[in-house]
Coordinates of C-alpha atoms in Angstrom, one line a residue:
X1 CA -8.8 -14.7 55.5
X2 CA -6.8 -16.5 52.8
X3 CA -3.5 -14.1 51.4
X4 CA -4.1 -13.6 48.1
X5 CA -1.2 -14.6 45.2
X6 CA -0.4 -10.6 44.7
X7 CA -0.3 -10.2 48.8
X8 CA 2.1 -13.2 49.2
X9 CA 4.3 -12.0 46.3
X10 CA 4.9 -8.8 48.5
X11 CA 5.1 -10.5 51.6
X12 CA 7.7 -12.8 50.4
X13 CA 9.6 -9.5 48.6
X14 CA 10.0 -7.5 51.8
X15 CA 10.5 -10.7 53.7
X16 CA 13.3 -10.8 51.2
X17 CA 14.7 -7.6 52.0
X18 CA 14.9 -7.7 55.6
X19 CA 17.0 -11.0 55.0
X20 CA 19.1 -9.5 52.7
X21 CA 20.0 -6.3 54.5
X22 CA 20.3 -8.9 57.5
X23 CA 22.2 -11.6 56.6
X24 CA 22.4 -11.2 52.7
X25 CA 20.2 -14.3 52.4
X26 CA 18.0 -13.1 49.4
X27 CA 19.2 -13.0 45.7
X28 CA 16.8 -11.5 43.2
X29 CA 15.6 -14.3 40.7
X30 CA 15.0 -13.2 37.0
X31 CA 11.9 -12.6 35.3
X32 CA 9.6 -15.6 34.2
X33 CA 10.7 -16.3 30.7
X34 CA 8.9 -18.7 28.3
X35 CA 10.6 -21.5 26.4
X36 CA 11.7 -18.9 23.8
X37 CA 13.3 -16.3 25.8
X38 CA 10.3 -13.6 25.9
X39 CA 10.3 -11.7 29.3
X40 CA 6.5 -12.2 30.2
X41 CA 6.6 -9.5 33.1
X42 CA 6.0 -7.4 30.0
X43 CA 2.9 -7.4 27.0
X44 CA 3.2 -5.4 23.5
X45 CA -0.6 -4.8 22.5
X46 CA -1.7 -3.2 19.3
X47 CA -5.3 -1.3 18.5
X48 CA -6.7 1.0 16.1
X49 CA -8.3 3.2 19.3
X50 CA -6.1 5.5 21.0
X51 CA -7.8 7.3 23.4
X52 CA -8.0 10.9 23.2
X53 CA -7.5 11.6 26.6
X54 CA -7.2 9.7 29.6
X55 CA -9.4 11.9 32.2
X56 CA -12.1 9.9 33.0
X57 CA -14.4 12.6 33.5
X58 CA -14.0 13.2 29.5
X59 CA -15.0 9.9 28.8
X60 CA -12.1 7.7 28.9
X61 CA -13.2 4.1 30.5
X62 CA -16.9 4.5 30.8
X63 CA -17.5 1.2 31.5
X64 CA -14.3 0.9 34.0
X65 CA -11.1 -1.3 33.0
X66 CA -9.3 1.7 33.2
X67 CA -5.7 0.2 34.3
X68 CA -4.8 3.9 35.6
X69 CA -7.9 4.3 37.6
X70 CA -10.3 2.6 39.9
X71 CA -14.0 2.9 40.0
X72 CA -15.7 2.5 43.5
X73 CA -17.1 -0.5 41.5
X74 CA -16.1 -2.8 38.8
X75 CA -17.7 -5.2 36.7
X76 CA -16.3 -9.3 36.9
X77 CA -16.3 -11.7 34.2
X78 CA -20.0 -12.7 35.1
X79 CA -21.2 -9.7 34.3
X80 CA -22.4 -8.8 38.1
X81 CA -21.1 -5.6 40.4
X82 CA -17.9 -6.1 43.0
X83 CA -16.5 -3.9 45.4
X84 CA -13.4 -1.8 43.8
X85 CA -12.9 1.3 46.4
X86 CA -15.6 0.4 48.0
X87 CA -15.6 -2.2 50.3
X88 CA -18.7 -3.6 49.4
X89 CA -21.6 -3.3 46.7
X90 CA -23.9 -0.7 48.2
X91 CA -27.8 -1.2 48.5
X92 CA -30.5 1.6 47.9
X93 CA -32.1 3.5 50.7
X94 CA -35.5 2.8 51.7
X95 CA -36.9 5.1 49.3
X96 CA -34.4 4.1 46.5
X97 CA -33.3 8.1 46.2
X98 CA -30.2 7.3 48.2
X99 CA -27.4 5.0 47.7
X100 CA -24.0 5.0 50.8
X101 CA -20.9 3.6 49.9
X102 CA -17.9 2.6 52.5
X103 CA -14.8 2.5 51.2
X104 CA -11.6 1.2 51.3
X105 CA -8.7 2.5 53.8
X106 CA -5.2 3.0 53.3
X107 CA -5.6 3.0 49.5
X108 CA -2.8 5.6 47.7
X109 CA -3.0 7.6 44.1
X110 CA 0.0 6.9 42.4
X111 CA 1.7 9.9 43.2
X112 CA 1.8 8.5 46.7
X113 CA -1.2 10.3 48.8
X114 CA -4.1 9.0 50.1
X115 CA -7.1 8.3 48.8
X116 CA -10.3 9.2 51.0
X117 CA -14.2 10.1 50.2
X118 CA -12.9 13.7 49.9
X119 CA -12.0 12.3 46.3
X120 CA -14.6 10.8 45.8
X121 CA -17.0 13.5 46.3
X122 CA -14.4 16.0 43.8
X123 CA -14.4 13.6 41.2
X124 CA -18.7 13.0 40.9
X125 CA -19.4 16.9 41.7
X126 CA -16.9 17.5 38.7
X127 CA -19.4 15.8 36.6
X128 CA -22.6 17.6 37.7
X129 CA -20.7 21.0 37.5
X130 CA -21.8 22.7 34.5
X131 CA -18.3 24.9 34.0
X132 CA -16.2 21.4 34.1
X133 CA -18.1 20.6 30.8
X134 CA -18.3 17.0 31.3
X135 CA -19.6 14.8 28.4
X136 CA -20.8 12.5 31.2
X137 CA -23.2 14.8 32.8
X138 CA -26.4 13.7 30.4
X139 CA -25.4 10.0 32.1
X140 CA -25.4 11.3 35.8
X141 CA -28.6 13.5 35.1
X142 CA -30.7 11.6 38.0
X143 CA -27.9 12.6 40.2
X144 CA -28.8 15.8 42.2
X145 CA -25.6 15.6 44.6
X146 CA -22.8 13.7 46.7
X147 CA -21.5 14.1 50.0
X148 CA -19.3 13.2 52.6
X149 CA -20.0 11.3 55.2
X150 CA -17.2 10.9 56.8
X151 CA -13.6 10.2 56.0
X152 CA -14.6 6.7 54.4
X153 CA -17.6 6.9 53.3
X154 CA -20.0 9.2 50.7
X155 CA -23.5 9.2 49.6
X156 CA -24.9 9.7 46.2
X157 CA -28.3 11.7 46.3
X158 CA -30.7 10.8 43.1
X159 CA -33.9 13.0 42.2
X160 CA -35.8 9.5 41.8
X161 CA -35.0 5.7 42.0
X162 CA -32.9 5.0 39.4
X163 CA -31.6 0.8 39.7
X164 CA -28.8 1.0 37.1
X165 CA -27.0 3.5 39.4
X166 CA -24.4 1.4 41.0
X167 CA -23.5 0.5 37.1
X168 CA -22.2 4.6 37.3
X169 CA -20.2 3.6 40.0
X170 CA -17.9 2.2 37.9
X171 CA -16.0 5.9 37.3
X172 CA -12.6 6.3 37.6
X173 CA -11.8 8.4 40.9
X174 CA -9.4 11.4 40.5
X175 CA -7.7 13.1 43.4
X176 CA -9.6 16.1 44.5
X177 CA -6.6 18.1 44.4
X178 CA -6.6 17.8 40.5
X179 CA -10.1 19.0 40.4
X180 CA -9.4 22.5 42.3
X181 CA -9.4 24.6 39.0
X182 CA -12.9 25.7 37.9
X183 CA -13.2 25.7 34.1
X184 CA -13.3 23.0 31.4
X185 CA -12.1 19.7 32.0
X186 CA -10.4 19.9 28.5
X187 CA -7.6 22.2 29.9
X188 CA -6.5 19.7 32.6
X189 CA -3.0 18.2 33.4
X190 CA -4.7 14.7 34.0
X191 CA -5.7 14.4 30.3
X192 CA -2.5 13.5 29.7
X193 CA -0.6 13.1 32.8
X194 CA -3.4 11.2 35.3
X195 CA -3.0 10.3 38.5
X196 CA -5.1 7.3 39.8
X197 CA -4.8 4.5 42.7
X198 CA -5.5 2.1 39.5
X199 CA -3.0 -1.2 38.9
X200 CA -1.2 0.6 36.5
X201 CA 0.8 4.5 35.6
X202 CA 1.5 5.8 32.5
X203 CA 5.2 6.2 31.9
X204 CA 5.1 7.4 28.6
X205 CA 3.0 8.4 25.8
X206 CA 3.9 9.5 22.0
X207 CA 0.9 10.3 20.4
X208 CA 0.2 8.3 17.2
X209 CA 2.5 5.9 18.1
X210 CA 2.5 3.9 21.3
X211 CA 1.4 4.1 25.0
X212 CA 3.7 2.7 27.7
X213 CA 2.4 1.5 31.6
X214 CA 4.1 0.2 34.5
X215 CA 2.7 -1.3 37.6
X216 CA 1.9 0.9 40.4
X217 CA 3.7 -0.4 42.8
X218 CA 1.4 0.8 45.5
X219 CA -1.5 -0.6 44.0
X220 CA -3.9 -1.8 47.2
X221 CA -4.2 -5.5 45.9
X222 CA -0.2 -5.6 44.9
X223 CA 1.1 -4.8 41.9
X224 CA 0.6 -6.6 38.5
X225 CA 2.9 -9.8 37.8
X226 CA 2.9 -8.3 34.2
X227 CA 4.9 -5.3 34.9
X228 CA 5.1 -3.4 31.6
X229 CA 2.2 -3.0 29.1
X230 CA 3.4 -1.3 26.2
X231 CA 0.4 0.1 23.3
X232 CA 1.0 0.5 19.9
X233 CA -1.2 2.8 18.3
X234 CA -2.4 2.5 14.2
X235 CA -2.3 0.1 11.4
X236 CA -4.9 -1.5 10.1
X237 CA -6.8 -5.0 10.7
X238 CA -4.0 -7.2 8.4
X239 CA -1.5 -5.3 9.5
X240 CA -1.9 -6.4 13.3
X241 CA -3.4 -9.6 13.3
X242 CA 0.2 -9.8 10.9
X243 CA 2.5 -8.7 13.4
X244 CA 0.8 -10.7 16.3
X245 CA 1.2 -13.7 14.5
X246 CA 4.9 -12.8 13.2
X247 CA 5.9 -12.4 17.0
X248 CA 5.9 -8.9 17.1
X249 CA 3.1 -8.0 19.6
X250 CA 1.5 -10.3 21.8
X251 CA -2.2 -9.1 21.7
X252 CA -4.4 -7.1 19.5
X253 CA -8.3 -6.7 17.8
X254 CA -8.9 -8.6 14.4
X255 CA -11.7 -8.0 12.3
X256 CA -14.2 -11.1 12.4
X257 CA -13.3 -12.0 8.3
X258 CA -9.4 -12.6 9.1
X259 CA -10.6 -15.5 12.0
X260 CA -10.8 -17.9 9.1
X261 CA -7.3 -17.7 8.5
X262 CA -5.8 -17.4 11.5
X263 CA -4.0 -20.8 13.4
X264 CA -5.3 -22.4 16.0
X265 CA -2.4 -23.6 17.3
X266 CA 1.3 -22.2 17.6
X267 CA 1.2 -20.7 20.8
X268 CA -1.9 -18.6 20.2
X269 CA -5.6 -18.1 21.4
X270 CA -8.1 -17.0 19.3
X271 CA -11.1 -15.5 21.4
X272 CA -14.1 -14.3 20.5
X273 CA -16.2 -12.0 22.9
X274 CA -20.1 -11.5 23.2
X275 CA -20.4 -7.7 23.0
X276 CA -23.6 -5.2 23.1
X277 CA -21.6 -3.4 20.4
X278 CA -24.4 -2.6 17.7
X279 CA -24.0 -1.4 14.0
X280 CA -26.5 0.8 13.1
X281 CA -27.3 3.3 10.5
X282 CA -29.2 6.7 11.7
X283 CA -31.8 8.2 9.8
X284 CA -31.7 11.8 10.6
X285 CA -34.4 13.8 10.7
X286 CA -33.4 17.0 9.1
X287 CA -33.2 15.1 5.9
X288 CA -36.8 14.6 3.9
X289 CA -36.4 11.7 2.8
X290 CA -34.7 9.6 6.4
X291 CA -37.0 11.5 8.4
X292 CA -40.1 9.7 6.8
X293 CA -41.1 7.2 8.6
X294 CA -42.5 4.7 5.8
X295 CA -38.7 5.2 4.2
X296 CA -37.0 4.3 7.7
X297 CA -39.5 1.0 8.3
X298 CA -38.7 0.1 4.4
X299 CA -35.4 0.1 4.6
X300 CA -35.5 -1.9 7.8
X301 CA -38.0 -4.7 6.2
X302 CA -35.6 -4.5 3.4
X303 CA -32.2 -5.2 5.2
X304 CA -31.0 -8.9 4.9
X305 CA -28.8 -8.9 8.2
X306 CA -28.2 -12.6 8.1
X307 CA -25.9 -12.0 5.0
X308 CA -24.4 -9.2 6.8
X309 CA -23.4 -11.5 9.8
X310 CA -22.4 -14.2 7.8
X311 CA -20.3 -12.4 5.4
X312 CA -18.5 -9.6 6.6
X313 CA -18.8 -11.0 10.1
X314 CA -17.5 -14.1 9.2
X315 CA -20.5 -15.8 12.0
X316 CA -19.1 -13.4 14.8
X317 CA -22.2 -11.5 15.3
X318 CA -26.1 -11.9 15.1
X319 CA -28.8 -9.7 13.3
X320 CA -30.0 -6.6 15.3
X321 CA -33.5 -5.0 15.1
X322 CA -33.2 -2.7 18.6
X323 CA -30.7 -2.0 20.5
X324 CA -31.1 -5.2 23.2
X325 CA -28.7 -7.3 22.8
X326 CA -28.7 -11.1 23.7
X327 CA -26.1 -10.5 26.4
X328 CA -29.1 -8.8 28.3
X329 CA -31.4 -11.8 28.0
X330 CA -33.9 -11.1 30.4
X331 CA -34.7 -8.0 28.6
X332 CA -35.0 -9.3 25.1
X333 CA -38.1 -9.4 23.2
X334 CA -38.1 -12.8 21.0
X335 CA -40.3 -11.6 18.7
X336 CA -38.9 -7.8 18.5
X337 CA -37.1 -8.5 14.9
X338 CA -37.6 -7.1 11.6
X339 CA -37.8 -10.0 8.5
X340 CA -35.9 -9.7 5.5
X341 CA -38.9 -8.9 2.9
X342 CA -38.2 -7.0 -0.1
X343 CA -41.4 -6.9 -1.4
X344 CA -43.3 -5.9 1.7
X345 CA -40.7 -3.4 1.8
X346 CA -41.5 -2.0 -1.8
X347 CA -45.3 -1.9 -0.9
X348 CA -44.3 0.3 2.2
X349 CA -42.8 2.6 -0.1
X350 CA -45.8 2.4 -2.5
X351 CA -48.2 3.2 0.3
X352 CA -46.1 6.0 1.2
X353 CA -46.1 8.0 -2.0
X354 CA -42.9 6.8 -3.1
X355 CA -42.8 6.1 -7.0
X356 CA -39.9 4.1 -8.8
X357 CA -38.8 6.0 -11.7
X358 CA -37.4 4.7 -15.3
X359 CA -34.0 4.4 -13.7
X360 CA -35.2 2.6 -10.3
X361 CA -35.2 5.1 -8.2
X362 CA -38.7 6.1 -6.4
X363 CA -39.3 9.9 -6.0
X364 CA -41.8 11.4 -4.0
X365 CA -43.1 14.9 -5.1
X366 CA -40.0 15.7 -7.0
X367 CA -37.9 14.6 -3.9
X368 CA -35.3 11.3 -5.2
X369 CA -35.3 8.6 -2.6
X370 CA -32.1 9.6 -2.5
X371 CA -29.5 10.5 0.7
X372 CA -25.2 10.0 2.1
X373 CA -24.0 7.6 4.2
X374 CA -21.5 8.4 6.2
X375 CA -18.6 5.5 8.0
X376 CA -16.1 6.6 9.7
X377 CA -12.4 6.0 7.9
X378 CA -10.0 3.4 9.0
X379 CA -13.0 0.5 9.9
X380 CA -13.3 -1.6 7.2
X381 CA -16.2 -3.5 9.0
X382 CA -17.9 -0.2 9.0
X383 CA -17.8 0.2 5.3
X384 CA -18.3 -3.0 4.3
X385 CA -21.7 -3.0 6.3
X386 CA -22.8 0.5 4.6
X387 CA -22.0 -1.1 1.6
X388 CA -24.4 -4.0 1.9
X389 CA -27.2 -1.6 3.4
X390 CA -26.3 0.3 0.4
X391 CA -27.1 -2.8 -2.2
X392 CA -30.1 -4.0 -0.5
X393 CA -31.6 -0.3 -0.4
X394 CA -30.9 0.3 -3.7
X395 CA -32.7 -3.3 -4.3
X396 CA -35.9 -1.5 -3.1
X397 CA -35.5 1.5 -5.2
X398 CA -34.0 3.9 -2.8
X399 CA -30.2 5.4 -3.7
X400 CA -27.9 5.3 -1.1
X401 CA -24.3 6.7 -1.3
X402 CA -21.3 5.7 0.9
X403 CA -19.1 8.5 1.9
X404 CA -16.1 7.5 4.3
X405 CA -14.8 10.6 6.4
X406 CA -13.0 11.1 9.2
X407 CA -14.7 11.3 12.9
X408 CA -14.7 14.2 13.2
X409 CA -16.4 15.3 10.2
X410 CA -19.0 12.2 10.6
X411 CA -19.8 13.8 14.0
X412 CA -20.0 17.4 12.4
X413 CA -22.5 16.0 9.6
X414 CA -24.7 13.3 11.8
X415 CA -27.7 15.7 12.1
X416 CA -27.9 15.9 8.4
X417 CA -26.8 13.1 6.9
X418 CA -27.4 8.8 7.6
X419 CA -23.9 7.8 9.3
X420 CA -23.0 3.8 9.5
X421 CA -23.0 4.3 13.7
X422 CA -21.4 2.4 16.5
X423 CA -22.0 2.4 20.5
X424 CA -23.0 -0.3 23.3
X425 CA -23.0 -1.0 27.1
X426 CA -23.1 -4.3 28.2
X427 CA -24.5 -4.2 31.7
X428 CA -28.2 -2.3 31.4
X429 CA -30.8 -1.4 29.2
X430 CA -31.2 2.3 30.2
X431 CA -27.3 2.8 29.7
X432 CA -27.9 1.5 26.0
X433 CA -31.4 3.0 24.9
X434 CA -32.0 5.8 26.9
X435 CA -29.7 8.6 25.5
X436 CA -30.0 7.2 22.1
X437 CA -33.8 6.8 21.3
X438 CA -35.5 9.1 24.2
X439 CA -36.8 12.1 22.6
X440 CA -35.1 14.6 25.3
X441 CA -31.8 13.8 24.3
X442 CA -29.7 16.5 22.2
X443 CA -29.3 14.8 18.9
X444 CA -25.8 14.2 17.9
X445 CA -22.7 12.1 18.3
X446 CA -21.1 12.8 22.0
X447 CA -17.8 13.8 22.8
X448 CA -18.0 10.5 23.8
X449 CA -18.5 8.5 20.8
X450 CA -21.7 7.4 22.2
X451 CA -24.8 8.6 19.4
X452 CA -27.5 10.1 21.0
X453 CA -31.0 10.0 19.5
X454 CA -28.8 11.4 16.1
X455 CA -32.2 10.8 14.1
X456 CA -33.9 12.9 16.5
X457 CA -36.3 10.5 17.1
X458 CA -39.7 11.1 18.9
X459 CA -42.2 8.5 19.8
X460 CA -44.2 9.0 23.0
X461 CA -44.7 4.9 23.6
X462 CA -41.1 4.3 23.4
X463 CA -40.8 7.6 25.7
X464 CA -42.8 5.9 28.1
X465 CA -41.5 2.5 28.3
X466 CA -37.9 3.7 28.7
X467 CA -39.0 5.9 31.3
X468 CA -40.6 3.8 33.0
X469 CA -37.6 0.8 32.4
X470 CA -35.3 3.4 34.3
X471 CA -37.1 4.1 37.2
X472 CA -38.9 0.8 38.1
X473 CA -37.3 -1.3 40.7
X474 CA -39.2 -4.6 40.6
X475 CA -36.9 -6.6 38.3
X476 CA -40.0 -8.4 36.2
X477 CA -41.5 -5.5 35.8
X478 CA -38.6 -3.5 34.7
X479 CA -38.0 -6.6 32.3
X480 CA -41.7 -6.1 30.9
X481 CA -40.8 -2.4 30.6
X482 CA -38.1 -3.1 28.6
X483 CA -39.8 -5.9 26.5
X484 CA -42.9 -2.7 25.9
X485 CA -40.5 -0.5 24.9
X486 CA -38.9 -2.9 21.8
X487 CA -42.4 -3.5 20.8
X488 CA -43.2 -0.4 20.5
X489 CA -40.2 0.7 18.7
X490 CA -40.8 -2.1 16.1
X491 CA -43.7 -0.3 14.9
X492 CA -42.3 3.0 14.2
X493 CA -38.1 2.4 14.7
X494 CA -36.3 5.4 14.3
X495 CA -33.0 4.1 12.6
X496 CA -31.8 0.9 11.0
X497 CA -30.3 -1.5 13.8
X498 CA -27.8 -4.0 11.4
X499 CA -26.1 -6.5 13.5
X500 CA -24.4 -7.0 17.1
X501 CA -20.9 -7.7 16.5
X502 CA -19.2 -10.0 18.5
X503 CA -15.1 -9.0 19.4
X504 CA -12.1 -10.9 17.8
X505 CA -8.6 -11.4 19.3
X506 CA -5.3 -12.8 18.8
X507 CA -3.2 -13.2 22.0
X508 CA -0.1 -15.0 22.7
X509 CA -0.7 -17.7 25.0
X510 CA 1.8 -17.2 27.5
X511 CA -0.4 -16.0 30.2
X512 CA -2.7 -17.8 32.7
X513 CA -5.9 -15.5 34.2
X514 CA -7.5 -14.6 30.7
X515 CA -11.0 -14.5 31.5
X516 CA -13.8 -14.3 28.6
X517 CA -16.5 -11.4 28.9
X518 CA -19.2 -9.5 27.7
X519 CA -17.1 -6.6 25.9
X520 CA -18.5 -2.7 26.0
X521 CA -18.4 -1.1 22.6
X522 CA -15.2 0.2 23.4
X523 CA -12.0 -2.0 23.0
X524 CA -8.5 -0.2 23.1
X525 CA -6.7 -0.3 26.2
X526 CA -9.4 -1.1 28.3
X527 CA -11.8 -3.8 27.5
X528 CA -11.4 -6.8 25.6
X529 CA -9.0 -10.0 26.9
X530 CA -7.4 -7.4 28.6
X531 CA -10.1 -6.1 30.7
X532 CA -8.6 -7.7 34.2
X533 CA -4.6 -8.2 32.7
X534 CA -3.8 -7.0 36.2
X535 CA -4.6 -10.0 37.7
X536 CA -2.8 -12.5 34.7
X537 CA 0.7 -14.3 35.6
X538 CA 3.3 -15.5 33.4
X539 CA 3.3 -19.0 32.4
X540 CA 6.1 -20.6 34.1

């Protein structure tokens, strides 16, 4: 089996040191510098998103790239499964209820002991335990347990087939001994001081300000050529996209409408990600005029998402209808999209009992067509979205007023009132319908970030086809499901889908390994050109 470039580098460093202790044959080279003088063992990244804790099991990293941690699985630049602490992708049981993984050997946390399926086991259980209070347990709901095979190996127990499941295997694992305490997650040390067999350890973190990691220099596959990944935290679009090109930082998120202006040259990349990320707006149902149906299929014939993607997404995006994005291509239906028509919208209003009054705003039995919409402060794509939505509704005779608040007011208010709403896995359907247009869901915003059903939204054919898209295990006929269930929703959707927004970077180019991938929702620390920076190496 070839060494790999990580394996050779340690090879050669204790090779080194036996030679130097020897026969003092070894000096110790600097660290790779560019042309300029910058030490590229080291990164400065910037983005809006710091976490609010790092415990996996609270719902940092969902879809893996967690740096700290390592999933049994991890997703690759093509999109498809590979072995992380396991040693190989696993394969259902016969009757698709089981799933066994092997695992690695002689794999260490970062405190120095050994990992084993002991950890494993602490670290899923912990989700399923109700006292723990994980905000993953809806996820893991078709899990009923996890055992211990042996030393290295476990085996997850599911109440029926469920062919997304190795996608959940992408869960950071946490030494069991950290898991020992019953009670909430919220009160554990690994929120802010975790322990994980990941590339990287956290060395220091000022909240509000920056996050600092250093390779783990026990890390299984060798530790990362880029030693020291240093986060700053805050600031807005300008101000980072600013300071990246000034020099300052070598990485960080910029909003889709700066691309135009920014070099394409000068020792920079500009990427731009694919990304199931969707905008939507939620139409809750505790409000009489969002929860009627003929207002929530207006305002959806009425949106013109084409303007929305070329103007405040600069082109980085495309119209959304449902929550399929195009990343997902075999699941798409082509004709699952909602035309811009204004005046097919108006007469679904008229039908409905909706009457324009002298100012242009339709009432319906003394009830204004009237309601807030709330976006969450600090994203300016965000608002400027709720503020076209706003325009065309208002177009169509229905009054809709932007309100920016903080998170945690928006998630305090989502049953009530529309909120301008964000979320998006890249690797299955059922990770990005179920839990947000399946009537069983709890409606609301999770701890998570992720909106669930927060129109609480009922239809009993979209019910069906996602039930049946998450249990079938023929791969057409799960596509089929899949294509039912945006069909269905077309003809009575529960909330206004607006765009899927693509993911804009600046990076220094001083690296080689950057791969391109479909991006999760979430960005920060995790995803984005970032995703796999334990495996980059400085330009020489």
């Amino acid at each position: 089996m070839p060494v790999r470039p990580r394996r050779l580098r340690l090879l050669v460093a204790s090779l080194c040191a036996f030679l130097a202790t020897a026969a003092s044959a070894c000096t110790t080279s600097s660290p790779p510098a560019t042309p300029g003088g910058r030490d590229t063992t080291q990164i400065t990244l910037a983005t809006a998103e710091e976490p609010d804790t790092l415990n996996p099991l609270l719902g940092y990293a969902p879809s893996g790239a967690a740096k700290i941690f390592d999933g049994l699985l991890e997703h690759g630049a093509d999109g498809a499964l590979h072995p992380a602490l396991a040693t190989e992708v696993p394969q259902p049981s016969a009757d698709d209820r089981s799933w066994t993984v092997p695992l690695r050997t002689g794999v260490k946390f970062s405190d120095g002991t050994p990992f084993g399926a002991a950890d494993v086991v602490a670290t899923y259980r912990a989700v399923l335990d109700p006292a723990t209070a994980s905000p993953l347990r809806p996820r893991y709901d078709m899990l009923t347990s996890v055992d211990e095979v042996n030393a290295t190996t476990v085996r997850f127990n599911l109440a029926y087939p469920y062919p997304a499941f190795p996608n959940l295997l992408v869960l950071g694992i946490l030494p069991a001994r950290a898991l020992g305490q019953p009670g909430p997650l919220t009160a554990s040390p690994i929120n802010t001081h975790p322990i994980g067999t990941g590339p990287y350890q956290l060395t220091e973190w000022q909240r509000g300000v920056r996050m600092v990691l250093s390779a783990n220099p026990t890390y299984f596959d060798g530790p990362p050529a880029v030693r020291k990944v240093t986060v700053l935290f805050g600031g807005d679009d300008a101000t980072r996209a600013s300071r990246t090109l000034a020099g300052d930082i070598d990485g960080a998120p910029v909003a889709p409408a700066q691309t135009r202006d920014l070099p394409r040259s000068g020792g920079y990349l500009l990427a731009t990600h694919n990304s199931a990320e969707y905008r939507t707006v939620s139409m809750p149902g505790r409000n009489p005029v969002t929860a009627d149906p003929a207002v929530r299929l207006a305002l959806n014939q009425a949106v013109n998402r084409r303007a929305m993607v070329d103007g405040t997404l600069a082109g980085k995006g495309e119209p959304a209808s449902t929550p399929i994005p195009s990343t997902m291509p075999e699941f798409v239906e082509p004709g699952a999209t909602f035309g811009y028509d204004r005046a097919q919208a108006g007469r679904t209003l008229d039908a409905a009992g909706w009457v324009p009054g002298p100012d242009g705003i339709r009432a319906r039995g003394g009830t204004p067509a009237r309601f807030t919409l709330l976006t969450p402060s600090g994203d300016a794509v965000a608002l400027a979205l709720a503020q076209q939505f706003a325009a065309d509704a208002r177009a169509v005779g229905v009054d809709v007023r932007v309100d920016q608040v903080d998170r945690d007011n928006l998630r305090a208010r989502v049953n009530q009132d529309a909120a301008l709403l964000t979320g998006g896995n890249a690797f299955d359907p059922d990770l990005q319908a179920y839990r947000l247009l399946h009537s069983s869901a709890s409606p609301g915003v999770a701890a998570t970030g992720e909106p669930v059903d927060p129109g609480s939204y009922a239809d009993a054919r979209v019910d069906a086809a996602l039930d049946a898209g998450r249990r079938e295990i023929d791969p057409a006929q799960r596509a089929a499901d899949y294509r039912a269930f945006q069909r269905a929703y077309l003809a009575n959707p529960g909330m206004v889908f607006l765009v899927f927004q693509q993911h804009t970077y600046a990076l220094r180019n001083d690296w080689t390994g950057y791969q391109e991938v479909a991006d999760a929702a979430e960005q920060g620390i995790t995803w984005g050109p970032w995703w796999n920076l334990e495996k980059w190496e400085p330009k020489r």
